[in-house]
Amino acid sequence: MQEFVKNKMAVAASLFILLILIAAILAPVAATCDPSATDSRSVLTPPSKEHILGTDRLGRDIFSRTVYGARISLFIGFIAIGMAVLIGIFIGAMAGYYGGSIDTILMRFVDTMLCFPTIFLILAVISLLGPSIFNIMIVIGATNWMGIARLVRAQVLTLKERDFVAASKVMGAKDSWIILRHLIPNAIGPVLVSATLGIGGAILVESALSFLGIGVQPPTPSWGNILMDGRSTLGVAWWLTVFPGLFILFTVLSYNILGEALRDIAEPRLKR
Amino acid sequence: MVIVKCDRLKKRFFGRAGIVKAVDDVSLEIERAEAFGLVGESGCGKTTLGKIILGVLKPDSGNVILGTKKMQVIFQSSYNSLDPKMNISDILSEGLIIKGTGQGEIKRKVEAALDLVKLPKEALKKYPHQFSGGERQRIAVGRAVLTDPEFIVCDEPVSSLDVTIQLQILNLLKEIQKRFGITYLFISHDLRVIKFMCNRLAVMRYGKVLETGPVDYIYSNPSHPYTRSLLSSHFYDIIKNDASLKL
Ligand SMILES: Nc1ncnc2c1ncn2[C@@H]1O[C@H](COP(=O)(O)OP(=O)(O)OP(=O)(O)O)[C@@H](O)[C@H]1O
Ligand SMILES: [Mg+2]
């Protein structure tokens, strides 16, 4: 019974993710207005037929801005986590496959990175390099690969003892062949689960940075800076913060639910 | 002519229960085109010796002199020896791709190998878990012969199969040996299997080779007490099963 409910949740989460994804990709079609078109006659109007999520203090349509914001926020989330996956797989595979001092050095590096308070690291890097979409992706990617590296290393440690690896060596395979053709394909399952869970986190970090004004810079809309925009008028126009906030909440939640459902499938032993 | 010569090989492992001398001063010679048996109880170091000969493990001391570079291996567990994420086509062609063989030749050889191990062409698109243990072991045999090896280490290739399937695989291996003149190092703890497959054998215990000689000679005149005990525990089985194995 619980299983069923959980599956239903996962289905709902996937549908929501899909919906947002389609809206983001088709933003020019999905948006009802130009996201940066101002309109001095309809400033701070509450949700109506014309502006279903209302307008901000410049008269811009919140729904359209949210749809375009989804583009930026999801793009940053995907690319950042994609980067983290690549770095994590590379470091984890090297450490697990070669072992010895390579393993020791790489894993101490992972431990060090994990000790850093990530948000301060991000703040420091952004204030040094300046806020841009590119820098935000890099910095989120560079601070999120450690869990994946550990995961891949653990997988590789057991996989490399399997007989299909020995058979491959006997046939004259190079290390790169064994790692790319045998070890990574067999280790990728849990990595994808972890990446799905990571996307939610990455979207949150992007929103937080944009909210603090050191993320995506206006006029480019992202969920975080739409939220920040609404902050000053929170008392009179709740729709400016509530709607983008809900989008962030449900998107992050959906990725987490989907990730956990995938994990239950991939690793039934860990199921509660 | 000697194809494999092991010279005072030693290999230790540092396990939880202390140091294990998995291979302890082993010297032996395998002649070209023979089937050389290696028997001994579980944990005596047979797999370790096989892996050292294949170059997968480095010995602590001693060395292996090989008369060929064309080696292959067939392991006990086909579940472990076939990559679950590869389809049969990729598994079979792996050795040829590594060697840089051309597409056309790979296709031709894969089909020939499939024929040899009596699997249908439809098998190519499937994955290892879609086959029975016996079929998987035939795939492993196919992969091994595909690269035209001169020497194959068969590490208990039939131990995890039931008797009728064992016989199928053993006959297949025998046929292959006759056709291609391949040398086998045939590892087993089953004396019947060794008698069926091999012309010479070495008896191993605790990492050491106790005695080496022709199968018929050792089976009738075991010189070491351990060999005698191995034989006596199997004696009636051998008499009983010899007839059926020769079918
Ligand atoms: N990688 C390893 N690390 C530690 N100990 C090992 C390792 N590989 C083998 N050993 C130990 O070395 C000894 C010999 O192992 P090996 O696998 O060669 O035996 P075997 O004769 O092939 O046994 P079986 O008939 O069960 O296959 C055993 O005691 C085993 O526990
Ligand atoms: Mg063994």
PDB file of C-alpha atoms in Angstrom, chain A residues 162-164 166-168 170-173 177 181-182 185-186, chain B residues 56 71-72 75 80-81 83-86 94-95 97-98 143:
ATOM      1  CA  ARG A 162      35.146  -9.203 -11.199  1.00  0.00           C
ATOM      2  CA  ASP A 163      36.219 -11.850 -13.688  1.00  0.00           C
ATOM      3  CA  PHE A 164      35.045  -9.907 -16.727  1.00  0.00           C
ATOM      4  CA  ALA A 166      40.356 -10.099 -15.655  1.00  0.00           C
ATOM      5  CA  ALA A 167      39.157 -11.590 -18.960  1.00  0.00           C
ATOM      6  CA  SER A 168      39.459  -8.177 -20.586  1.00  0.00           C
ATOM      7  CA  VAL A 170      43.939 -11.209 -20.656  1.00  0.00           C
ATOM      8  CA  MET A 171      42.696 -10.039 -24.058  1.00  0.00           C
ATOM      9  CA  GLY A 172      45.142  -7.139 -23.857  1.00  0.00           C
ATOM     10  CA  ALA A 173      42.790  -4.324 -22.846  1.00  0.00           C
ATOM     11  CA  TRP A 177      39.321   0.484 -22.171  1.00  0.00           C
ATOM     12  CA  ARG A 181      33.859  -0.007 -21.327  1.00  0.00           C
ATOM     13  CA  HIS A 182      33.450  -2.065 -18.141  1.00  0.00           C
ATOM     14  CA  PRO A 185      28.851   1.464 -17.421  1.00  0.00           C
ATOM     15  CA  ASN A 186      28.456  -0.827 -14.422  1.00  0.00           C
TER      16      ASN A 186
ATOM     17  CA  VAL B  56      46.622 -10.712 -14.395  1.00  0.00           C
ATOM     18  CA  MET B  71      46.192 -16.451 -24.368  1.00  0.00           C
ATOM     19  CA  GLN B  72      42.613 -16.684 -23.217  1.00  0.00           C
ATOM     20  CA  PHE B  75      36.260 -18.797 -15.655  1.00  0.00           C
ATOM     21  CA  ASN B  80      31.023 -13.008 -13.175  1.00  0.00           C
ATOM     22  CA  SER B  81      33.015 -13.359 -16.350  1.00  0.00           C
ATOM     23  CA  ASP B  83      29.945  -7.992 -18.368  1.00  0.00           C
ATOM     24  CA  PRO B  84      26.216  -7.633 -17.538  1.00  0.00           C
ATOM     25  CA  LYS B  85      26.050  -4.274 -19.349  1.00  0.00           C
ATOM     26  CA  MET B  86      27.313  -5.637 -22.677  1.00  0.00           C
ATOM     27  CA  GLU B  94      35.772  -7.433 -27.412  1.00  0.00           C
ATOM     28  CA  GLY B  95      39.094  -9.217 -27.909  1.00  0.00           C
ATOM     29  CA  ILE B  97      38.262  -4.828 -31.185  1.00  0.00           C
ATOM     30  CA  ILE B  98      41.086  -4.505 -28.660  1.00  0.00           C
ATOM     31  CA  ARG B 143      34.761 -15.447 -26.631  1.00  0.00           C
TER      32      ARG B 143
END
